[in-house]
Short mmCIF file of C-alpha atoms in Angstrom, two decimals:
data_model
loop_
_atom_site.label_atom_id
_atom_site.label_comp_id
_atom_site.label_asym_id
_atom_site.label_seq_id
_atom_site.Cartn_x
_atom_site.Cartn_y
_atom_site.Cartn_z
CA UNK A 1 27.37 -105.33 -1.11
CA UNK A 2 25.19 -108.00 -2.88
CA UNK A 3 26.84 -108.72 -6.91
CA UNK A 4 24.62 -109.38 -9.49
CA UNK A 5 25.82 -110.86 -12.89
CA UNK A 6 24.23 -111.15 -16.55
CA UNK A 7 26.37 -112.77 -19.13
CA UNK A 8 25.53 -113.67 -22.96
CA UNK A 9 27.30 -117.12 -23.30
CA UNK A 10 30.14 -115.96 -25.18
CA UNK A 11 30.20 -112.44 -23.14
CA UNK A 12 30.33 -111.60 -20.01
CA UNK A 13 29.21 -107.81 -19.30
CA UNK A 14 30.45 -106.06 -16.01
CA UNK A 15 28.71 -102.41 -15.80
CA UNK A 16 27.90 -100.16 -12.49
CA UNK A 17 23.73 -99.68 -13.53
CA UNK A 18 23.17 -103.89 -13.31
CA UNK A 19 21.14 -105.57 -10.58
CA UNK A 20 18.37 -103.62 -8.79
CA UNK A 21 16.79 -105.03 -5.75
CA UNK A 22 13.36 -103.61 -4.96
CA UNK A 23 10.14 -104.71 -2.90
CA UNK A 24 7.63 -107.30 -4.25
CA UNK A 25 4.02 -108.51 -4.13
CA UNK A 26 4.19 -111.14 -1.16
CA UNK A 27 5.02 -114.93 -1.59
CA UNK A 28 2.72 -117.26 -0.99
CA UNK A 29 5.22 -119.72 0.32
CA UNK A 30 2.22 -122.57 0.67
CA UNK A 31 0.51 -124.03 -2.52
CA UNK A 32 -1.08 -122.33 -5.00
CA UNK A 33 -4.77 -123.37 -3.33
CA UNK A 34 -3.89 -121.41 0.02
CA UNK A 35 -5.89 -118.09 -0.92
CA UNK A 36 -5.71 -115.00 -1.43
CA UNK A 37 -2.15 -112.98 -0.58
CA UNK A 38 -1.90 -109.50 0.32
CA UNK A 39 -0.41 -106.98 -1.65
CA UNK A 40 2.18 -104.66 -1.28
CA UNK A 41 1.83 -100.73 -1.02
CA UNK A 42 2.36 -99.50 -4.53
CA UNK A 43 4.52 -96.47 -2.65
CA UNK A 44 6.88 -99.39 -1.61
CA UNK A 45 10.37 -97.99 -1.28
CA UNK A 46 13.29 -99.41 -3.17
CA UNK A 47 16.42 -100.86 -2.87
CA UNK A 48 20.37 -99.81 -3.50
CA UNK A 49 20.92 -100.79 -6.95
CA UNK A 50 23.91 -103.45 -6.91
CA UNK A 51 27.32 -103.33 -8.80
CA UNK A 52 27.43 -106.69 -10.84
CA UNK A 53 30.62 -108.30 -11.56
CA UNK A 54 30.71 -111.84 -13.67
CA UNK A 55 30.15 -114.94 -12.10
CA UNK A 56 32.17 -118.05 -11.86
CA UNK A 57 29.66 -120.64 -12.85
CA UNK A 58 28.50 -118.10 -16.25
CA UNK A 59 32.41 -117.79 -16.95
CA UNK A 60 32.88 -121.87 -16.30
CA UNK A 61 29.77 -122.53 -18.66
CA UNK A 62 30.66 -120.06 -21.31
CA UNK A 63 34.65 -120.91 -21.56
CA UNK A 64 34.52 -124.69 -21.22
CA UNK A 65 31.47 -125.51 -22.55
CA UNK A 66 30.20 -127.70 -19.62
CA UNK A 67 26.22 -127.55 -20.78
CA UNK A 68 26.50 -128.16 -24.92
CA UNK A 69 24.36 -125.66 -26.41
CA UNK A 70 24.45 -127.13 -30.17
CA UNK A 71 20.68 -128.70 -30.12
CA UNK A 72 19.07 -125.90 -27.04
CA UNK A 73 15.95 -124.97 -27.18
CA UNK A 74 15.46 -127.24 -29.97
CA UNK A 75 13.01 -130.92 -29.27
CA UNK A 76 15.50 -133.48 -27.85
CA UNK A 77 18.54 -133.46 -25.41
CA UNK A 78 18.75 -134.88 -21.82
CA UNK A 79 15.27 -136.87 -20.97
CA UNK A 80 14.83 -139.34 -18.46
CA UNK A 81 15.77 -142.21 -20.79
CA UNK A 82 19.38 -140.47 -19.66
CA UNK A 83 18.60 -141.12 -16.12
CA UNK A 84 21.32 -144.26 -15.67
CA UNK A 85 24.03 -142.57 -16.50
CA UNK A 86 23.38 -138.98 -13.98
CA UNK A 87 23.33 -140.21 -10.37
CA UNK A 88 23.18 -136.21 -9.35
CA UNK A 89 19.68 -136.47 -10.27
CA UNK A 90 17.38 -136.51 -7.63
CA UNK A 91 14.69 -136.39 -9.39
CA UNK A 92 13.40 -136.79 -13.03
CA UNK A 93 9.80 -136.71 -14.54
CA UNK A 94 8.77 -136.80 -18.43
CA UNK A 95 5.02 -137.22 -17.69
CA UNK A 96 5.43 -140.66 -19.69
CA UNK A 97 4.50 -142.81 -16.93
CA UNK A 98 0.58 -143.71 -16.81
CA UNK A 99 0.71 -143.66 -20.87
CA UNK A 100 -1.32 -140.57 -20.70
CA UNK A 101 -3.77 -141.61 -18.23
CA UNK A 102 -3.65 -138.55 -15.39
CA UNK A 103 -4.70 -140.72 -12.96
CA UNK A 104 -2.40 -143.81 -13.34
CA UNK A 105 -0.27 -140.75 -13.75
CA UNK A 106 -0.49 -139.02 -10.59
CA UNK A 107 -0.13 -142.46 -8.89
CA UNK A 108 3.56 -142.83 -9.63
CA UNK A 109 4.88 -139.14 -10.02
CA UNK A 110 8.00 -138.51 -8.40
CA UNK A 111 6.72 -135.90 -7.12
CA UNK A 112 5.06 -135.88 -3.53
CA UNK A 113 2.35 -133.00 -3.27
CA UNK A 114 0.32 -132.02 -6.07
CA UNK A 115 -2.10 -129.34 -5.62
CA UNK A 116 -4.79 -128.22 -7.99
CA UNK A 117 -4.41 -132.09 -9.36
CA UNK A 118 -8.18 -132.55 -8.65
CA UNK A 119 -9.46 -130.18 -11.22
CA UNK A 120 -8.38 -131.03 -15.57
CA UNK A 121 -8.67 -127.38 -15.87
CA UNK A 122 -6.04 -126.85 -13.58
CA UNK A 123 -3.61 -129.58 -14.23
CA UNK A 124 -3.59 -132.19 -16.79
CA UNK A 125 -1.07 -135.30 -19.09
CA UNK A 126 -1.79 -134.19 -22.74
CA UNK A 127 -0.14 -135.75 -25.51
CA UNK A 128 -0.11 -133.36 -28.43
CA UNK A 129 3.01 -131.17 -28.57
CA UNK A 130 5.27 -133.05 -26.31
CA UNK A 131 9.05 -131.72 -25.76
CA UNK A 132 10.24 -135.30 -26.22
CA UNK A 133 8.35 -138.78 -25.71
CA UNK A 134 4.43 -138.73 -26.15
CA UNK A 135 3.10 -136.65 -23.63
CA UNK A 136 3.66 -133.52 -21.33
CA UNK A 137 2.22 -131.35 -18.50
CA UNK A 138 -0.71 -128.80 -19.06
CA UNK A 139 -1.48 -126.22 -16.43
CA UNK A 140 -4.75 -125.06 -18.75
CA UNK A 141 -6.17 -121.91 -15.93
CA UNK A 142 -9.15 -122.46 -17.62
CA UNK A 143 -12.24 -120.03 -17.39
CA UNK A 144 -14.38 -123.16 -15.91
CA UNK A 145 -11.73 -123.33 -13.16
CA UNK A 146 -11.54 -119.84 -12.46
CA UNK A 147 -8.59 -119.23 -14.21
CA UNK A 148 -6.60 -120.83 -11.61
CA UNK A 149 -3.15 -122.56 -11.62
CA UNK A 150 -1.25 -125.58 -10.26
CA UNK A 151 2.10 -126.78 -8.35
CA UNK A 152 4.37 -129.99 -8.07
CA UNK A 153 6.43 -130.18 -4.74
CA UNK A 154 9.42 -132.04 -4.22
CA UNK A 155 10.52 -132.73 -0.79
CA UNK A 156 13.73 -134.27 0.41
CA UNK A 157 12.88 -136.04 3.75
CA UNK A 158 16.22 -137.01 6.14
CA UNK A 159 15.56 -141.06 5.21
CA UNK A 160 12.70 -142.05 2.69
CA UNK A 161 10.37 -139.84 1.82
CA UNK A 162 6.75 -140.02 4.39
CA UNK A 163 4.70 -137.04 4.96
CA UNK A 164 5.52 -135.17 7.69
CA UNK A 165 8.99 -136.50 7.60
CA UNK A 166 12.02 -134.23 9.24
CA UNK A 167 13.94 -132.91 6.36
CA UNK A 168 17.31 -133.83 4.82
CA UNK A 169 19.22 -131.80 2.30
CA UNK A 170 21.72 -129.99 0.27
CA UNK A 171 23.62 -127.44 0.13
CA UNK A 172 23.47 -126.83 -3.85
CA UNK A 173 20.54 -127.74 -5.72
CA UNK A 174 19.70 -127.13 -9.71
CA UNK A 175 15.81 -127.53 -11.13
CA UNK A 176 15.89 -128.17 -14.95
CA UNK A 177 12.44 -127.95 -17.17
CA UNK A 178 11.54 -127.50 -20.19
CA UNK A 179 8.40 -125.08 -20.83
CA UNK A 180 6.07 -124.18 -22.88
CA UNK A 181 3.96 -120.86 -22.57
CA UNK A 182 0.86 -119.98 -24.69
CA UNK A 183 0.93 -117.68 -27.33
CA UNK A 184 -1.03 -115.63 -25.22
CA UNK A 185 0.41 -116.17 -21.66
CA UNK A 186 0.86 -112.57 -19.63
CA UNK A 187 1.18 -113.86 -16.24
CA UNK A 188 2.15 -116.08 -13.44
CA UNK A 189 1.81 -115.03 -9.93
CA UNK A 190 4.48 -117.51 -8.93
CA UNK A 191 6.85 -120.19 -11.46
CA UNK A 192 10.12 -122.16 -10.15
CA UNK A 193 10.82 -122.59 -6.92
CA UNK A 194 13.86 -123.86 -4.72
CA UNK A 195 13.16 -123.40 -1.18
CA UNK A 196 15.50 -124.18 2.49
CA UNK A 197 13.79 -125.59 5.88
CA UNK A 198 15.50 -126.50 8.77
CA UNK A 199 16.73 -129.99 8.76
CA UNK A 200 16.02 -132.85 11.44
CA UNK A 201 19.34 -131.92 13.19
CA UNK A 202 17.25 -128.47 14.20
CA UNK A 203 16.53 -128.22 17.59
CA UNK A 204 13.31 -126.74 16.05
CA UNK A 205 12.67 -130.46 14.44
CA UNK A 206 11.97 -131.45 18.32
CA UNK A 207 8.84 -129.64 18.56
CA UNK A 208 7.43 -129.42 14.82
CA UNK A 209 8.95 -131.38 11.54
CA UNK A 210 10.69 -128.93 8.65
CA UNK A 211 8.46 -131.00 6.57
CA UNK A 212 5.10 -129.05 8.14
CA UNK A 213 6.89 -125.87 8.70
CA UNK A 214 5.65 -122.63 6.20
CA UNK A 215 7.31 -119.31 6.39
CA UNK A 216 4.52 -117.02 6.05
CA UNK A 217 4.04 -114.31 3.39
CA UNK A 218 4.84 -111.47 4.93
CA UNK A 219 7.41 -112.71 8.05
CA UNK A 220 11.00 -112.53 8.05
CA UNK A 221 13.28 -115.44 8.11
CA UNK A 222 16.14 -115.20 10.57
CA UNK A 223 18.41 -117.33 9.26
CA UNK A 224 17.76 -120.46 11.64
CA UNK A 225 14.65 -121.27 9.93
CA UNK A 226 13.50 -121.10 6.16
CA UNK A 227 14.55 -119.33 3.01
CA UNK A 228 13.44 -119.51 -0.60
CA UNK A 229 14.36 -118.39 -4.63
CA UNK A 230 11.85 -117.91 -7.11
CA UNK A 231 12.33 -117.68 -10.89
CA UNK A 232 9.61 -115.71 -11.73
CA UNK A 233 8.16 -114.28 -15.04
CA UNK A 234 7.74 -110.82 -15.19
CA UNK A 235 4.18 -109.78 -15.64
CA UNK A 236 4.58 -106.00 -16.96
CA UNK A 237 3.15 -105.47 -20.24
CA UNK A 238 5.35 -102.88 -21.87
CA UNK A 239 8.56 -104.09 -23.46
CA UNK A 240 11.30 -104.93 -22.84
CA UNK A 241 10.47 -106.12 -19.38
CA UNK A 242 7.35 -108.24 -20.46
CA UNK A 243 8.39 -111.69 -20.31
CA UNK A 244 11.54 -111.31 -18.76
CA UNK A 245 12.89 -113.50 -15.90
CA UNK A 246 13.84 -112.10 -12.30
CA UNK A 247 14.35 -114.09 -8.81
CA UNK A 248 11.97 -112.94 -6.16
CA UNK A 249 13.40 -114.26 -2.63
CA UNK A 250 12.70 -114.46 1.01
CA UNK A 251 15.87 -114.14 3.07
CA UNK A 252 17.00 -112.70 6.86
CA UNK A 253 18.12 -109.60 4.88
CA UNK A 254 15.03 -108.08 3.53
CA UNK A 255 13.75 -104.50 4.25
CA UNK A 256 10.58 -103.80 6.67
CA UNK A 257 7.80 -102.44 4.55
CA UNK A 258 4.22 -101.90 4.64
CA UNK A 259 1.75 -104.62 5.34
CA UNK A 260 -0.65 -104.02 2.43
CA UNK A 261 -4.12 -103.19 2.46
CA UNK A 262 -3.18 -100.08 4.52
CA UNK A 263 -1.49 -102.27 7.08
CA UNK A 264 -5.25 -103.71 8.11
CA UNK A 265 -3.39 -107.19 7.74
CA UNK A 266 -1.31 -106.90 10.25
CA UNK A 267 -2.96 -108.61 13.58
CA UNK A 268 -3.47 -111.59 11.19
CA UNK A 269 0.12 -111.61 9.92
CA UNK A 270 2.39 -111.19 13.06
CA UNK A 271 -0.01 -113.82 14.58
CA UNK A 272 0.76 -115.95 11.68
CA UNK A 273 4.79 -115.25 12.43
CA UNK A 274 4.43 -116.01 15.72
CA UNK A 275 1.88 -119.05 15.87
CA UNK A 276 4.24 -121.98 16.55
CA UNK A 277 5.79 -123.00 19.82
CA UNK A 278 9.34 -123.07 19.71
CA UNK A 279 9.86 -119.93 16.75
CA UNK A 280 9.16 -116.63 16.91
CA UNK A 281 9.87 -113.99 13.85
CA UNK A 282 8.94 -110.75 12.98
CA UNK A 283 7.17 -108.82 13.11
CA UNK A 284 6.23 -109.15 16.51
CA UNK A 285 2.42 -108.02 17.23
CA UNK A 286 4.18 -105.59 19.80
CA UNK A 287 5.68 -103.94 16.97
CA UNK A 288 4.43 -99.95 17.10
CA UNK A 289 4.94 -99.28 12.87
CA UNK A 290 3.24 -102.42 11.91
CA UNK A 291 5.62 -103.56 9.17
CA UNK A 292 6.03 -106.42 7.25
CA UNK A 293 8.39 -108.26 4.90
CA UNK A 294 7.78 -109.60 2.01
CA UNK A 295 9.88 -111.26 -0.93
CA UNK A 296 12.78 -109.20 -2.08
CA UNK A 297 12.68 -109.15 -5.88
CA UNK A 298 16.56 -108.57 -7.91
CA UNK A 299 16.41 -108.51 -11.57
CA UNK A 300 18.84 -107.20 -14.37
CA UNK A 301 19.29 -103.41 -14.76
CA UNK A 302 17.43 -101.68 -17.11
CA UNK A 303 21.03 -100.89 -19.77
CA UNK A 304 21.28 -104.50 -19.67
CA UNK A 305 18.20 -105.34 -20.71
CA UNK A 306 17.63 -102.85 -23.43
CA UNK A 307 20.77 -104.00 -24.98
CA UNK A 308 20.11 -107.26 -25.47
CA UNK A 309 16.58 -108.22 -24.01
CA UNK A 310 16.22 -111.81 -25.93
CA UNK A 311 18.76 -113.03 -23.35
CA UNK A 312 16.20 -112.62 -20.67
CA UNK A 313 13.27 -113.25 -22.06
CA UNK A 314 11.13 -116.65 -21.93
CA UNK A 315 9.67 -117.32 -25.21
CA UNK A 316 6.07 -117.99 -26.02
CA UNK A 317 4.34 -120.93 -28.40
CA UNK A 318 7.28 -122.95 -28.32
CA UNK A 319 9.45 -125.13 -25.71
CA UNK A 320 12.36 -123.68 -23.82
CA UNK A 321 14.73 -125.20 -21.71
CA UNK A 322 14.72 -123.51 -18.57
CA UNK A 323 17.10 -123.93 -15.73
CA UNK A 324 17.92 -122.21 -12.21
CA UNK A 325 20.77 -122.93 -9.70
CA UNK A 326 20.13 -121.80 -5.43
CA UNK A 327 23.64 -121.95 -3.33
CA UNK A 328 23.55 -121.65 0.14
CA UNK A 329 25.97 -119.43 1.81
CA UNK A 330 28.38 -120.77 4.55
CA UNK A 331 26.63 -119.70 7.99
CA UNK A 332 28.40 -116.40 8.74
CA UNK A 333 29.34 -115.11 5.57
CA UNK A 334 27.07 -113.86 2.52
CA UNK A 335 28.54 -115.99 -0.67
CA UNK A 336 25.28 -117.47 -1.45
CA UNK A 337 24.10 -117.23 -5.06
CA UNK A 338 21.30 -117.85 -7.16
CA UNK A 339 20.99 -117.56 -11.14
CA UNK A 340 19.19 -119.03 -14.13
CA UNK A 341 20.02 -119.95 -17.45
CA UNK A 342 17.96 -119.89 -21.27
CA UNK A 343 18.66 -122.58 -23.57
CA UNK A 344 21.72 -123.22 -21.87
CA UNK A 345 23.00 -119.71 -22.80
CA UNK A 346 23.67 -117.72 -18.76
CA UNK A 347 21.13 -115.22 -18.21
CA UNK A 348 21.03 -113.84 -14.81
CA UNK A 349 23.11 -114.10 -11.56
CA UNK A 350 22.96 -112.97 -8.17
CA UNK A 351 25.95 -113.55 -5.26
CA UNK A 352 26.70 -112.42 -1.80
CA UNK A 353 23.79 -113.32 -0.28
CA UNK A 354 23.18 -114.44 3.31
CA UNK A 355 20.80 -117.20 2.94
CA UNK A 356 20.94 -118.58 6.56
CA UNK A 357 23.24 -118.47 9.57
CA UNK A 358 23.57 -122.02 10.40
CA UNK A 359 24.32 -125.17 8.84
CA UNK A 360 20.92 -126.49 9.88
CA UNK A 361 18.91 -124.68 7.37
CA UNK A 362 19.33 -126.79 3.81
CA UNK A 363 17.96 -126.80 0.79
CA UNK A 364 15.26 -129.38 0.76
CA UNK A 365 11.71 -128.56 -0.97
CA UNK A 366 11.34 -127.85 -4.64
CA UNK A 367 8.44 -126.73 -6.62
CA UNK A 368 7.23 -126.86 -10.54
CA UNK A 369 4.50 -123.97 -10.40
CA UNK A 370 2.33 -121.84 -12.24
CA UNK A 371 0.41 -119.88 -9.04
CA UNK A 372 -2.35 -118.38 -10.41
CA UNK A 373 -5.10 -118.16 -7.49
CA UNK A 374 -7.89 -116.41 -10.26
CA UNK A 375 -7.77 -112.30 -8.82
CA UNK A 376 -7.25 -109.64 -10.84
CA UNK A 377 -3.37 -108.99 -9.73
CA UNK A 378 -1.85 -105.54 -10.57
CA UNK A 379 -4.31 -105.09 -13.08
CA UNK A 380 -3.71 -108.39 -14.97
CA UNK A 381 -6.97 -109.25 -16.89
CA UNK A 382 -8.52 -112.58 -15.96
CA UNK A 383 -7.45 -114.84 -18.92
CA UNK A 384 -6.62 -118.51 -19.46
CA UNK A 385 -2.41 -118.31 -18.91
CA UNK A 386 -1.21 -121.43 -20.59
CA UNK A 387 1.68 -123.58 -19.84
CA UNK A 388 3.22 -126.78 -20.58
CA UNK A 389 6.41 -128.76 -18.48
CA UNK A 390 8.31 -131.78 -19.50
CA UNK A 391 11.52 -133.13 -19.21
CA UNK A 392 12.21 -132.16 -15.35
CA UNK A 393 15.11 -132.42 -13.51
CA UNK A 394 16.08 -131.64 -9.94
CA UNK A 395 19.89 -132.34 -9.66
CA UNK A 396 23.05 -131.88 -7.26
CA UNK A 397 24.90 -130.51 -10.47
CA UNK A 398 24.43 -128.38 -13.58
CA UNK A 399 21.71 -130.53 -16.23
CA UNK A 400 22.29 -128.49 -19.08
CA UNK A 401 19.93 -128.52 -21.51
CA UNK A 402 21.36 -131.37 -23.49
#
């Protein structure tokens, strides 16, 4: 049985309705300019709901006060000027380097693929409303550029970072931001992102790097080769789920379901599963029900949320400090975990799952994203979705938010 958690930061609420796991729209586990993605049957079955109980990090947090809330969500707390004294962090980017100039910008991000970069009404260094410091992402998804968003990657390569490096990593990994959506902002295909290759002690490595290996939408991992956790923004528009956060994840677990599009995609996705030489997942094209598996989505039971829905939603028109934490599980048992936190304050948890089943799968890509690839998605009116990033942090340990 999988646990899922929701605490307030000074209570921690254990109920039998919590966590429900259901079926998703696919991931598009590339960038955000790889294309369309299919989507998934609306008749999609769903999942057991899942008995939460509290976790240790939300109790740790709340009870010794590890991430000091006095100043969250407020302008200020840990930048990179803090950088020195936090060797955990792997990475750190406050969009101050280029002095506002995207270009000389883009030059020395720590960051090592950028898509959508090319286009200012996809991606751009603006300096009017900055978290902290002078300037600060903008993802515009401007009408000139069809609405259309943008992504950061992070990769950690094995030695320094080249592309098309074989992959290092970790088995813990924490992504820190602080955002800004518009006042208007309804919806985000896909937001943050900690993803797992295989490493360069794979045997896979041999035949094709981690660093050039993509788990397509749609194929199931099998525990030997890739897994990711998305925090995602819930796009609903009725309250209280508008707004809300949820984690939307591709692991060996998942449930077989339709292929979309009446299942017309399916030559073209068990190809795609089963197109490199030394890996082979399903489906198989052999497979007589033509099923596929997308991202399993978990978010917080409807009780939960209806008594106090603030403490999972992300505010709009102002900054928040956002931050989500990925665990691996030790290869044969399910203790993995994966949660997110608000201003500091624990929002959402999920444990027992089975990430991978060996040691060769680590945690090793991570992405700042705001997919938006410009279709009308579940009935989502084309509009300009806003959103703004500074102050991020990709760390070993907890960041906090100040």
């Amino acid at each position: 049985m999988r646990l899922c958690i929701r605490a307030s930061r000074w209570l921690v609420v254990v109920t039998l309705l919590g966590c429900t796991g259901m079926l998703s729209a696919p991931d598009a586990t590339v960038s955000v300019s790889d294309g369309d993605v299919p989507r998934v049957d609306a008749d999609a079955p769903a999942r057991d709901a899942r008995a939460p109980t509290p976790s240790d990090a939300a109790l740790d947090d709340a009870a010794t006060g590890d991430a000091d809330t006095g100043d969250a969500g407020r302008p200020g707390g840990l930048t990179c000027a803090d950088r020195a004294s936090h060797p955990e962090w792997l990475l750190c980017e406050d969009f101050e380097g280029g002095a506002g100039d995207f270009d000389a910008w883009r030059a020395g991000t720590p960051f090592h693929e950028l898509s959508g970069d090319e286009d200012r009404g996809r991606m751009n260094i603006v300096s009017d409303g900055a978290h902290a410091g002078a300037h600060a992402l903008h993802m515009p998804a401007s009408a000139a550029s069809g609405y259309r968003g943008a992504s950061l990657s992070w990769l950690q390569c094995a030695g320094d970072y080249e592309r098309g490096c074989s992959l290092g990593g970790h088995d813990e990994l924490f992504l820190r931001a602080w955002v800004r959506f518009g006042e208007e902002h309804r919806f985000v295909h896909h937001f943050l992102s900690i993803r797992g290759r295989y490493t360069a002690d794979s045997p896979y490595d041999d035949s094709l790097s981690g660093y050039w290996f993509n788990g397509t939408a749609g194929c199931l991992p099998d525990g030997t080769t890739h897994m990711s956790a998305t925090l995602e923004v819930d796009r609903r528009s009725e309250s209280p789920r508008h707004h809300t956060g949820y984690f939307y994840s591709y692991h060996p677990d998942m449930p077989r379901t339709r292929c979309g599009g009446g299942n017309a995609r399916f030559p073209e996705i068990c190809r795609d599963c089963n197109r490199w030489e030394a890996i082979r997942l399903a489906p198989s094209c052999d497979d007589s029900d033509h099923g596929c598996y997308w991202g399993e989505t978990f978010e917080v039971g409807d009780a939960e949320l209806a008594a106090d829905p603030d403490r999972f939603t992300f505010s709009k028109g102002e900054w928040t400090c956002l931050e989500m934490r990925v665990r691996l599980n030790t290869p044969g048992v399910a203790d993995g975990e994966m949660e997110y936190w608000i201003d500091d304050a624990p929002a959402f948890a999920v444990r027992d799952m089975r990430w991978r089943t060996v040691d060769t799968v680590a945690l090793n890509r991570v992405e700042l994203q705001h997919y938006i690839n410009g279709s009308n998605w579940f009935g989502t009116p084309e509009q300009s979705n806003e959103v703004w990033f500074d102050d991020v942090v990709i760390s070993t340990r907890r960041v906090g938010c100040r």
